[in-house]
């Protein structure tokens, strides 16, 4: 695996040995694939922007009271090349690289472009972790059978994962078509926590966790957050999730389930603002910290 030099990698870790593939227990993979974006584009620039912003994230985590990277090491792979590679071929390429990382017992963190790529991560993780459920943070259900005729669209990614009959827990949904609403109603394995309902349910975090199996893969679409937190997304929706409630929930997930990997997707950097990519880079580091607590 080709890794970035530590001064270009996630966090720009000063100890070069902790950023090597051999020593790192955590590996960041960059997946700049954008082919089906339907509104604003630019998510293919998201992984590099999050990496650059991570250089300004403090090593010391004030919540966890530790320098998480020193506990596990974090290596960052070079970007996966998608030249002339689309749809099912792109998913296969992602799955192949993720397979190799999991074979080496790495905890894989994927920084991505459009949400369609999550299908490749899940296809890989389900081979290693049989009792797997999917935790999706998103403004959109992404459950269309196909979008503009493409079953591998970002708007269909959870439909492809639903084909695998895995338990799916959706958090923060606030935009969907009737087809998607009907799929949710007819699929006992899908549990959707709509944004407008969690505001009225003080027990939503506990209820959501109860639907997760022992092993959990987390996919975070940046538009799951409120636009005041993460404005740089392709399709923003009001009434999103806020920073502290999201982290409170995720910390409980890591404490009660075995989180086997996660991705952060759909950041489309805005000229003149680094708020979104910086916040998402900090989120990635915080979640790595939660995994450190789980490991130790």
PDB file of C-alpha atoms in Angstrom:
ATOM      1  CA  UNK A   1       0.000   0.000   0.000  1.00  0.00           C
ATOM      2  CA  UNK A   2       1.369   3.426  -0.941  1.00  0.00           C
ATOM      3  CA  UNK A   3       1.075   5.881   1.938  1.00  0.00           C
ATOM      4  CA  UNK A   4       1.481   9.632   2.019  1.00  0.00           C
ATOM      5  CA  UNK A   5       4.512  11.122   3.791  1.00  0.00           C
ATOM      6  CA  UNK A   6       3.555  11.984   7.352  1.00  0.00           C
ATOM      7  CA  UNK A   7       3.709  15.740   6.664  1.00  0.00           C
ATOM      8  CA  UNK A   8       1.005  15.314   3.972  1.00  0.00           C
ATOM      9  CA  UNK A   9      -1.054  12.696   5.777  1.00  0.00           C
ATOM     10  CA  UNK A  10      -3.973  12.938   8.181  1.00  0.00           C
ATOM     11  CA  UNK A  11      -3.026  15.220  11.113  1.00  0.00           C
ATOM     12  CA  UNK A  12       0.543  15.592   9.772  1.00  0.00           C
ATOM     13  CA  UNK A  13       1.748  13.416  12.645  1.00  0.00           C
ATOM     14  CA  UNK A  14       5.278  14.486  13.694  1.00  0.00           C
ATOM     15  CA  UNK A  15       6.422  10.958  14.583  1.00  0.00           C
ATOM     16  CA  UNK A  16       7.031   9.456  11.142  1.00  0.00           C
ATOM     17  CA  UNK A  17       6.961   5.865  12.384  1.00  0.00           C
ATOM     18  CA  UNK A  18       3.381   6.290  13.651  1.00  0.00           C
ATOM     19  CA  UNK A  19       2.263   7.198  10.118  1.00  0.00           C
ATOM     20  CA  UNK A  20       3.676   4.058   8.480  1.00  0.00           C
ATOM     21  CA  UNK A  21       1.392   1.326   7.188  1.00  0.00           C
ATOM     22  CA  UNK A  22       3.252  -1.338   9.135  1.00  0.00           C
ATOM     23  CA  UNK A  23       2.823   0.308  12.548  1.00  0.00           C
ATOM     24  CA  UNK A  24      -0.540   2.019  12.142  1.00  0.00           C
ATOM     25  CA  UNK A  25      -3.644   0.247  13.392  1.00  0.00           C
ATOM     26  CA  UNK A  26      -5.821   2.894  11.721  1.00  0.00           C
ATOM     27  CA  UNK A  27      -5.639   3.541   7.980  1.00  0.00           C
ATOM     28  CA  UNK A  28      -7.240   6.480   6.181  1.00  0.00           C
ATOM     29  CA  UNK A  29      -8.194   5.842   2.564  1.00  0.00           C
ATOM     30  CA  UNK A  30      -9.065   8.659   0.164  1.00  0.00           C
ATOM     31  CA  UNK A  31     -11.896   7.852  -2.244  1.00  0.00           C
ATOM     32  CA  UNK A  32     -12.399  10.915  -4.522  1.00  0.00           C
ATOM     33  CA  UNK A  33     -15.090   9.313  -6.693  1.00  0.00           C
ATOM     34  CA  UNK A  34     -17.795  11.612  -8.057  1.00  0.00           C
ATOM     35  CA  UNK A  35     -19.919  10.456 -10.969  1.00  0.00           C
ATOM     36  CA  UNK A  36     -23.616  10.771 -10.063  1.00  0.00           C
ATOM     37  CA  UNK A  37     -23.903  14.004  -8.049  1.00  0.00           C
ATOM     38  CA  UNK A  38     -27.314  15.489  -8.800  1.00  0.00           C
ATOM     39  CA  UNK A  39     -27.160  19.083  -7.521  1.00  0.00           C
ATOM     40  CA  UNK A  40     -23.959  20.868  -6.515  1.00  0.00           C
ATOM     41  CA  UNK A  41     -20.738  19.101  -7.473  1.00  0.00           C
ATOM     42  CA  UNK A  42     -17.250  19.185  -5.997  1.00  0.00           C
ATOM     43  CA  UNK A  43     -17.361  16.319  -3.520  1.00  0.00           C
ATOM     44  CA  UNK A  44     -14.373  14.768  -5.305  1.00  0.00           C
ATOM     45  CA  UNK A  45     -12.338  17.576  -3.708  1.00  0.00           C
ATOM     46  CA  UNK A  46     -13.629  16.628  -0.257  1.00  0.00           C
ATOM     47  CA  UNK A  47     -11.061  13.995   0.774  1.00  0.00           C
ATOM     48  CA  UNK A  48      -8.055  16.205   0.004  1.00  0.00           C
ATOM     49  CA  UNK A  49      -9.721  19.182   1.703  1.00  0.00           C
ATOM     50  CA  UNK A  50     -10.397  17.165   4.861  1.00  0.00           C
ATOM     51  CA  UNK A  51      -6.799  15.945   4.902  1.00  0.00           C
ATOM     52  CA  UNK A  52      -5.444  19.486   4.523  1.00  0.00           C
ATOM     53  CA  UNK A  53      -7.755  20.775   7.250  1.00  0.00           C
ATOM     54  CA  UNK A  54      -6.712  17.961   9.596  1.00  0.00           C
ATOM     55  CA  UNK A  55      -3.259  19.537   9.832  1.00  0.00           C
ATOM     56  CA  UNK A  56      -4.848  22.202  12.039  1.00  0.00           C
ATOM     57  CA  UNK A  57      -6.696  19.803  14.341  1.00  0.00           C
ATOM     58  CA  UNK A  58      -5.062  19.625  17.770  1.00  0.00           C
ATOM     59  CA  UNK A  59      -3.397  16.312  18.609  1.00  0.00           C
ATOM     60  CA  UNK A  60      -4.718  16.571  22.184  1.00  0.00           C
ATOM     61  CA  UNK A  61      -8.396  15.660  22.376  1.00  0.00           C
ATOM     62  CA  UNK A  62      -9.948  17.783  25.102  1.00  0.00           C
ATOM     63  CA  UNK A  63     -12.937  15.474  25.527  1.00  0.00           C
ATOM     64  CA  UNK A  64     -10.958  12.243  25.698  1.00  0.00           C
ATOM     65  CA  UNK A  65      -7.942  13.809  27.442  1.00  0.00           C
ATOM     66  CA  UNK A  66      -5.365  12.027  25.306  1.00  0.00           C
ATOM     67  CA  UNK A  67      -3.438  12.246  22.059  1.00  0.00           C
ATOM     68  CA  UNK A  68      -5.352   9.478  20.366  1.00  0.00           C
ATOM     69  CA  UNK A  69      -2.992   8.972  17.425  1.00  0.00           C
ATOM     70  CA  UNK A  70      -0.150   7.929  19.763  1.00  0.00           C
ATOM     71  CA  UNK A  71      -2.205   4.963  20.942  1.00  0.00           C
ATOM     72  CA  UNK A  72      -2.779   3.452  17.497  1.00  0.00           C
ATOM     73  CA  UNK A  73      -0.821   5.207  14.751  1.00  0.00           C
ATOM     74  CA  UNK A  74      -2.605   6.532  11.675  1.00  0.00           C
ATOM     75  CA  UNK A  75      -1.426   5.898   8.108  1.00  0.00           C
ATOM     76  CA  UNK A  76      -2.936   7.684   5.110  1.00  0.00           C
ATOM     77  CA  UNK A  77      -3.088   6.047   1.695  1.00  0.00           C
ATOM     78  CA  UNK A  78      -2.646   7.846  -1.585  1.00  0.00           C
ATOM     79  CA  UNK A  79      -5.901   8.603  -3.411  1.00  0.00           C
ATOM     80  CA  UNK A  80      -7.518   5.717  -5.211  1.00  0.00           C
ATOM     81  CA  UNK A  81      -7.457   6.352  -8.974  1.00  0.00           C
ATOM     82  CA  UNK A  82     -10.833   6.188 -10.717  1.00  0.00           C
ATOM     83  CA  UNK A  83      -9.706   7.161 -14.221  1.00  0.00           C
ATOM     84  CA  UNK A  84     -12.258   5.685 -16.668  1.00  0.00           C
ATOM     85  CA  UNK A  85     -13.779   3.679 -13.804  1.00  0.00           C
ATOM     86  CA  UNK A  86     -17.475   4.094 -13.021  1.00  0.00           C
ATOM     87  CA  UNK A  87     -20.467   2.542 -11.257  1.00  0.00           C
ATOM     88  CA  UNK A  88     -20.042  -1.200 -10.537  1.00  0.00           C
ATOM     89  CA  UNK A  89     -16.379  -1.104 -11.594  1.00  0.00           C
ATOM     90  CA  UNK A  90     -15.709   1.736  -9.159  1.00  0.00           C
ATOM     91  CA  UNK A  91     -17.451  -0.173  -6.369  1.00  0.00           C
ATOM     92  CA  UNK A  92     -15.340  -3.254  -7.153  1.00  0.00           C
ATOM     93  CA  UNK A  93     -12.139  -1.193  -6.985  1.00  0.00           C
ATOM     94  CA  UNK A  94     -13.142   0.224  -3.598  1.00  0.00           C
ATOM     95  CA  UNK A  95     -14.102  -3.213  -2.318  1.00  0.00           C
ATOM     96  CA  UNK A  96     -10.770  -4.700  -3.417  1.00  0.00           C
ATOM     97  CA  UNK A  97      -8.672  -2.082  -1.614  1.00  0.00           C
ATOM     98  CA  UNK A  98     -10.817  -2.261   1.520  1.00  0.00           C
ATOM     99  CA  UNK A  99     -10.551  -6.061   1.487  1.00  0.00           C
ATOM    100  CA  UNK A 100      -6.760  -5.768   1.547  1.00  0.00           C
ATOM    101  CA  UNK A 101      -6.837  -3.357   4.478  1.00  0.00           C
ATOM    102  CA  UNK A 102      -9.165  -5.561   6.493  1.00  0.00           C
ATOM    103  CA  UNK A 103      -7.010  -8.586   5.681  1.00  0.00           C
ATOM    104  CA  UNK A 104      -4.171  -6.731   7.410  1.00  0.00           C
ATOM    105  CA  UNK A 105      -6.422  -6.106  10.433  1.00  0.00           C
ATOM    106  CA  UNK A 106      -6.571  -2.345   9.942  1.00  0.00           C
ATOM    107  CA  UNK A 107      -9.378  -0.158  11.244  1.00  0.00           C
ATOM    108  CA  UNK A 108     -10.415   1.589   8.043  1.00  0.00           C
ATOM    109  CA  UNK A 109     -11.530   5.212   7.918  1.00  0.00           C
ATOM    110  CA  UNK A 110     -12.677   6.306   4.458  1.00  0.00           C
ATOM    111  CA  UNK A 111     -12.837   9.950   3.398  1.00  0.00           C
ATOM    112  CA  UNK A 112     -14.986  10.106   0.356  1.00  0.00           C
ATOM    113  CA  UNK A 113     -16.725  12.074  -2.275  1.00  0.00           C
ATOM    114  CA  UNK A 114     -20.229  10.978  -3.249  1.00  0.00           C
ATOM    115  CA  UNK A 115     -22.180   8.559  -1.070  1.00  0.00           C
ATOM    116  CA  UNK A 116     -22.383   5.767  -3.648  1.00  0.00           C
ATOM    117  CA  UNK A 117     -18.930   4.590  -2.537  1.00  0.00           C
ATOM    118  CA  UNK A 118     -20.246   3.317   0.802  1.00  0.00           C
ATOM    119  CA  UNK A 119     -21.616   0.246  -0.967  1.00  0.00           C
ATOM    120  CA  UNK A 120     -18.043  -0.887  -1.639  1.00  0.00           C
ATOM    121  CA  UNK A 121     -17.017  -0.425   1.999  1.00  0.00           C
ATOM    122  CA  UNK A 122     -20.019  -2.377   3.269  1.00  0.00           C
ATOM    123  CA  UNK A 123     -19.509  -5.211   0.763  1.00  0.00           C
ATOM    124  CA  UNK A 124     -15.993  -5.583   2.120  1.00  0.00           C
ATOM    125  CA  UNK A 125     -16.784  -5.303   5.828  1.00  0.00           C
ATOM    126  CA  UNK A 126     -19.667  -7.782   5.714  1.00  0.00           C
ATOM    127  CA  UNK A 127     -17.243 -10.490   4.576  1.00  0.00           C
ATOM    128  CA  UNK A 128     -15.215 -10.094   7.775  1.00  0.00           C
ATOM    129  CA  UNK A 129     -18.007  -9.196  10.191  1.00  0.00           C
ATOM    130  CA  UNK A 130     -21.024 -11.437   9.716  1.00  0.00           C
ATOM    131  CA  UNK A 131     -23.262  -9.848  12.360  1.00  0.00           C
ATOM    132  CA  UNK A 132     -23.097  -6.398  10.750  1.00  0.00           C
ATOM    133  CA  UNK A 133     -25.527  -3.502  10.909  1.00  0.00           C
ATOM    134  CA  UNK A 134     -25.280  -0.118   9.211  1.00  0.00           C
ATOM    135  CA  UNK A 135     -25.651   3.203  11.007  1.00  0.00           C
ATOM    136  CA  UNK A 136     -26.394   5.984   8.512  1.00  0.00           C
ATOM    137  CA  UNK A 137     -26.262   9.710   9.309  1.00  0.00           C
ATOM    138  CA  UNK A 138     -27.921  11.556   6.456  1.00  0.00           C
ATOM    139  CA  UNK A 139     -30.454  14.152   5.405  1.00  0.00           C
ATOM    140  CA  UNK A 140     -31.667  11.790   2.676  1.00  0.00           C
ATOM    141  CA  UNK A 141     -32.849   8.198   2.740  1.00  0.00           C
ATOM    142  CA  UNK A 142     -30.823   7.225  -0.366  1.00  0.00           C
ATOM    143  CA  UNK A 143     -33.260   4.355  -0.921  1.00  0.00           C
ATOM    144  CA  UNK A 144     -34.325   4.943  -4.528  1.00  0.00           C
ATOM    145  CA  UNK A 145     -34.051   1.762  -6.560  1.00  0.00           C
ATOM    146  CA  UNK A 146     -32.273   3.832  -9.213  1.00  0.00           C
ATOM    147  CA  UNK A 147     -31.806   7.529  -9.889  1.00  0.00           C
ATOM    148  CA  UNK A 148     -31.743   8.790 -13.473  1.00  0.00           C
ATOM    149  CA  UNK A 149     -31.614   5.115 -14.423  1.00  0.00           C
ATOM    150  CA  UNK A 150     -28.460   4.389 -12.415  1.00  0.00           C
ATOM    151  CA  UNK A 151     -28.765   1.836  -9.581  1.00  0.00           C
ATOM    152  CA  UNK A 152     -25.280   2.866  -8.398  1.00  0.00           C
ATOM    153  CA  UNK A 153     -26.259   6.494  -7.849  1.00  0.00           C
ATOM    154  CA  UNK A 154     -25.549   8.271  -4.575  1.00  0.00           C
ATOM    155  CA  UNK A 155     -29.336   8.384  -4.179  1.00  0.00           C
ATOM    156  CA  UNK A 156     -29.526   4.581  -4.348  1.00  0.00           C
ATOM    157  CA  UNK A 157     -26.634   3.528  -2.117  1.00  0.00           C
ATOM    158  CA  UNK A 158     -28.801   2.414   0.795  1.00  0.00           C
ATOM    159  CA  UNK A 159     -31.057   0.537  -1.609  1.00  0.00           C
ATOM    160  CA  UNK A 160     -28.038  -1.501  -2.724  1.00  0.00           C
ATOM    161  CA  UNK A 161     -27.102  -2.116   0.908  1.00  0.00           C
ATOM    162  CA  UNK A 162     -30.721  -3.019   1.658  1.00  0.00           C
ATOM    163  CA  UNK A 163     -30.429  -5.696  -1.036  1.00  0.00           C
ATOM    164  CA  UNK A 164     -27.956  -7.360   1.362  1.00  0.00           C
ATOM    165  CA  UNK A 165     -30.700  -7.539   4.038  1.00  0.00           C
ATOM    166  CA  UNK A 166     -28.518  -5.964   6.701  1.00  0.00           C
ATOM    167  CA  UNK A 167     -30.057  -4.066   9.620  1.00  0.00           C
ATOM    168  CA  UNK A 168     -30.017  -0.344   8.760  1.00  0.00           C
ATOM    169  CA  UNK A 169     -30.519   2.474  11.250  1.00  0.00           C
ATOM    170  CA  UNK A 170     -30.976   5.916   9.666  1.00  0.00           C
ATOM    171  CA  UNK A 171     -30.486   9.077  11.720  1.00  0.00           C
ATOM    172  CA  UNK A 172     -31.527  12.616  10.787  1.00  0.00           C
ATOM    173  CA  UNK A 173     -33.557  11.879   7.653  1.00  0.00           C
ATOM    174  CA  UNK A 174     -35.555  14.881   6.468  1.00  0.00           C
ATOM    175  CA  UNK A 175     -35.845  14.564   2.676  1.00  0.00           C
ATOM    176  CA  UNK A 176     -37.164  11.609   0.695  1.00  0.00           C
ATOM    177  CA  UNK A 177     -39.511  10.645  -2.108  1.00  0.00           C
ATOM    178  CA  UNK A 178     -42.646   8.512  -1.698  1.00  0.00           C
ATOM    179  CA  UNK A 179     -40.838   5.464  -3.095  1.00  0.00           C
ATOM    180  CA  UNK A 180     -38.303   5.679  -0.271  1.00  0.00           C
ATOM    181  CA  UNK A 181     -40.980   6.157   2.385  1.00  0.00           C
ATOM    182  CA  UNK A 182     -42.735   3.043   1.068  1.00  0.00           C
ATOM    183  CA  UNK A 183     -39.484   1.037   1.148  1.00  0.00           C
ATOM    184  CA  UNK A 184     -38.964   1.967   4.800  1.00  0.00           C
ATOM    185  CA  UNK A 185     -42.519   0.978   5.717  1.00  0.00           C
ATOM    186  CA  UNK A 186     -42.163  -2.395   3.991  1.00  0.00           C
ATOM    187  CA  UNK A 187     -38.648  -3.238   5.247  1.00  0.00           C
ATOM    188  CA  UNK A 188     -38.524  -4.542   8.832  1.00  0.00           C
ATOM    189  CA  UNK A 189     -34.722  -4.325   8.792  1.00  0.00           C
ATOM    190  CA  UNK A 190     -34.753  -0.518   8.266  1.00  0.00           C
ATOM    191  CA  UNK A 191     -35.298   1.739  11.269  1.00  0.00           C
ATOM    192  CA  UNK A 192     -35.502   5.427  10.391  1.00  0.00           C
ATOM    193  CA  UNK A 193     -35.211   8.191  12.968  1.00  0.00           C
ATOM    194  CA  UNK A 194     -36.542  11.269  11.217  1.00  0.00           C
ATOM    195  CA  UNK A 195     -35.085  14.617  12.231  1.00  0.00           C
ATOM    196  CA  UNK A 196     -38.458  16.077  13.207  1.00  0.00           C
ATOM    197  CA  UNK A 197     -39.226  13.077  15.411  1.00  0.00           C
ATOM    198  CA  UNK A 198     -35.973  12.816  17.342  1.00  0.00           C
ATOM    199  CA  UNK A 199     -36.503  16.376  18.563  1.00  0.00           C
ATOM    200  CA  UNK A 200     -39.637  15.113  20.322  1.00  0.00           C
ATOM    201  CA  UNK A 201     -38.253  11.814  21.616  1.00  0.00           C
ATOM    202  CA  UNK A 202     -35.857  12.073  24.580  1.00  0.00           C
ATOM    203  CA  UNK A 203     -35.112   8.350  24.246  1.00  0.00           C
ATOM    204  CA  UNK A 204     -34.192   8.329  20.557  1.00  0.00           C
ATOM    205  CA  UNK A 205     -30.516   7.525  21.152  1.00  0.00           C
ATOM    206  CA  UNK A 206     -31.311   4.462  23.239  1.00  0.00           C
ATOM    207  CA  UNK A 207     -34.000   3.353  20.804  1.00  0.00           C
ATOM    208  CA  UNK A 208     -31.642   3.662  17.826  1.00  0.00           C
ATOM    209  CA  UNK A 209     -28.822   1.737  19.512  1.00  0.00           C
ATOM    210  CA  UNK A 210     -31.219  -1.067  20.408  1.00  0.00           C
ATOM    211  CA  UNK A 211     -31.727  -1.709  16.687  1.00  0.00           C
ATOM    212  CA  UNK A 212     -27.980  -2.124  16.029  1.00  0.00           C
ATOM    213  CA  UNK A 213     -26.320  -5.539  15.967  1.00  0.00           C
ATOM    214  CA  UNK A 214     -23.057  -6.294  17.768  1.00  0.00           C
ATOM    215  CA  UNK A 215     -20.863  -5.108  14.862  1.00  0.00           C
ATOM    216  CA  UNK A 216     -21.617  -1.692  13.376  1.00  0.00           C
ATOM    217  CA  UNK A 217     -20.383   0.109  10.262  1.00  0.00           C
ATOM    218  CA  UNK A 218     -21.024   3.870  10.335  1.00  0.00           C
ATOM    219  CA  UNK A 219     -21.567   6.002   7.243  1.00  0.00           C
ATOM    220  CA  UNK A 220     -21.749   9.757   7.724  1.00  0.00           C
ATOM    221  CA  UNK A 221     -23.088  11.932   4.927  1.00  0.00           C
ATOM    222  CA  UNK A 222     -21.990  15.485   5.695  1.00  0.00           C
ATOM    223  CA  UNK A 223     -25.480  16.775   4.900  1.00  0.00           C
ATOM    224  CA  UNK A 224     -26.792  14.873   7.908  1.00  0.00           C
ATOM    225  CA  UNK A 225     -25.536  17.834   9.903  1.00  0.00           C
ATOM    226  CA  UNK A 226     -27.440  21.083   9.999  1.00  0.00           C
ATOM    227  CA  UNK A 227     -26.141  23.529   7.347  1.00  0.00           C
ATOM    228  CA  UNK A 228     -25.078  25.866  10.158  1.00  0.00           C
ATOM    229  CA  UNK A 229     -22.553  23.191  11.174  1.00  0.00           C
ATOM    230  CA  UNK A 230     -21.548  21.829   7.750  1.00  0.00           C
ATOM    231  CA  UNK A 231     -22.580  24.187   4.923  1.00  0.00           C
ATOM    232  CA  UNK A 232     -20.335  22.722   2.192  1.00  0.00           C
ATOM    233  CA  UNK A 233     -22.495  19.887   0.868  1.00  0.00           C
ATOM    234  CA  UNK A 234     -24.116  19.048  -2.439  1.00  0.00           C
ATOM    235  CA  UNK A 235     -27.718  19.052  -1.227  1.00  0.00           C
ATOM    236  CA  UNK A 236     -28.228  20.924   2.036  1.00  0.00           C
ATOM    237  CA  UNK A 237     -31.401  20.465   4.085  1.00  0.00           C
ATOM    238  CA  UNK A 238     -32.575  22.515   7.097  1.00  0.00           C
ATOM    239  CA  UNK A 239     -33.249  21.023  10.549  1.00  0.00           C
ATOM    240  CA  UNK A 240     -30.156  18.852  10.639  1.00  0.00           C
ATOM    241  CA  UNK A 241     -28.094  17.332  13.414  1.00  0.00           C
ATOM    242  CA  UNK A 242     -25.852  19.425  15.624  1.00  0.00           C
ATOM    243  CA  UNK A 243     -22.308  18.725  16.799  1.00  0.00           C
ATOM    244  CA  UNK A 244     -22.831  17.876  20.445  1.00  0.00           C
ATOM    245  CA  UNK A 245     -25.914  15.667  20.013  1.00  0.00           C
ATOM    246  CA  UNK A 246     -24.183  13.748  17.243  1.00  0.00           C
ATOM    247  CA  UNK A 247     -21.075  13.131  19.332  1.00  0.00           C
ATOM    248  CA  UNK A 248     -23.086  12.231  22.423  1.00  0.00           C
ATOM    249  CA  UNK A 249     -24.867   9.589  20.381  1.00  0.00           C
ATOM    250  CA  UNK A 250     -21.760   8.281  18.623  1.00  0.00           C
ATOM    251  CA  UNK A 251     -19.858   7.950  21.880  1.00  0.00           C
ATOM    252  CA  UNK A 252     -22.661   5.739  23.192  1.00  0.00           C
ATOM    253  CA  UNK A 253     -22.559   3.661  20.005  1.00  0.00           C
ATOM    254  CA  UNK A 254     -18.813   3.079  20.362  1.00  0.00           C
ATOM    255  CA  UNK A 255     -19.252   2.267  24.054  1.00  0.00           C
ATOM    256  CA  UNK A 256     -21.972  -0.329  23.487  1.00  0.00           C
ATOM    257  CA  UNK A 257     -21.179  -1.841  20.079  1.00  0.00           C
ATOM    258  CA  UNK A 258     -18.101  -2.942  18.129  1.00  0.00           C
ATOM    259  CA  UNK A 259     -17.667  -0.240  15.498  1.00  0.00           C
ATOM    260  CA  UNK A 260     -15.727  -1.913  12.684  1.00  0.00           C
ATOM    261  CA  UNK A 261     -15.163   1.073  10.383  1.00  0.00           C
ATOM    262  CA  UNK A 262     -16.638   4.346   9.214  1.00  0.00           C
ATOM    263  CA  UNK A 263     -16.734   6.750   6.303  1.00  0.00           C
ATOM    264  CA  UNK A 264     -17.362  10.480   5.937  1.00  0.00           C
ATOM    265  CA  UNK A 265     -18.698  11.516   2.531  1.00  0.00           C
ATOM    266  CA  UNK A 266     -20.323  14.301   0.497  1.00  0.00           C
ATOM    267  CA  UNK A 267     -18.212  17.259   1.607  1.00  0.00           C
ATOM    268  CA  UNK A 268     -18.040  19.666  -1.353  1.00  0.00           C
ATOM    269  CA  UNK A 269     -15.585  22.411  -0.298  1.00  0.00           C
ATOM    270  CA  UNK A 270     -16.730  26.026  -0.595  1.00  0.00           C
ATOM    271  CA  UNK A 271     -14.401  28.758  -1.774  1.00  0.00           C
ATOM    272  CA  UNK A 272     -13.527  31.093   1.071  1.00  0.00           C
ATOM    273  CA  UNK A 273     -14.524  28.758   3.918  1.00  0.00           C
ATOM    274  CA  UNK A 274     -12.797  25.812   5.583  1.00  0.00           C
ATOM    275  CA  UNK A 275     -15.469  25.323   8.261  1.00  0.00           C
ATOM    276  CA  UNK A 276     -16.909  22.128   6.788  1.00  0.00           C
ATOM    277  CA  UNK A 277     -13.727  20.226   6.014  1.00  0.00           C
ATOM    278  CA  UNK A 278     -12.140  21.257   9.321  1.00  0.00           C
ATOM    279  CA  UNK A 279     -15.184  20.158  11.326  1.00  0.00           C
ATOM    280  CA  UNK A 280     -15.332  16.832   9.491  1.00  0.00           C
ATOM    281  CA  UNK A 281     -11.593  16.261   9.996  1.00  0.00           C
ATOM    282  CA  UNK A 282     -12.085  16.877  13.710  1.00  0.00           C
ATOM    283  CA  UNK A 283     -15.036  14.487  13.641  1.00  0.00           C
ATOM    284  CA  UNK A 284     -12.880  11.778  12.057  1.00  0.00           C
ATOM    285  CA  UNK A 285     -10.204  12.224  14.732  1.00  0.00           C
ATOM    286  CA  UNK A 286     -12.780  12.198  17.525  1.00  0.00           C
ATOM    287  CA  UNK A 287     -14.269   8.940  16.228  1.00  0.00           C
ATOM    288  CA  UNK A 288     -10.798   7.421  16.000  1.00  0.00           C
ATOM    289  CA  UNK A 289     -10.441   8.433  19.647  1.00  0.00           C
ATOM    290  CA  UNK A 290     -13.675   6.653  20.503  1.00  0.00           C
ATOM    291  CA  UNK A 291     -12.277   3.559  18.779  1.00  0.00           C
ATOM    292  CA  UNK A 292      -9.090   3.866  20.850  1.00  0.00           C
ATOM    293  CA  UNK A 293     -11.228   3.729  23.993  1.00  0.00           C
ATOM    294  CA  UNK A 294     -12.942   0.650  22.562  1.00  0.00           C
ATOM    295  CA  UNK A 295      -9.587  -1.029  21.844  1.00  0.00           C
ATOM    296  CA  UNK A 296      -8.160  -0.365  25.291  1.00  0.00           C
TER     297      UNK A 296
END
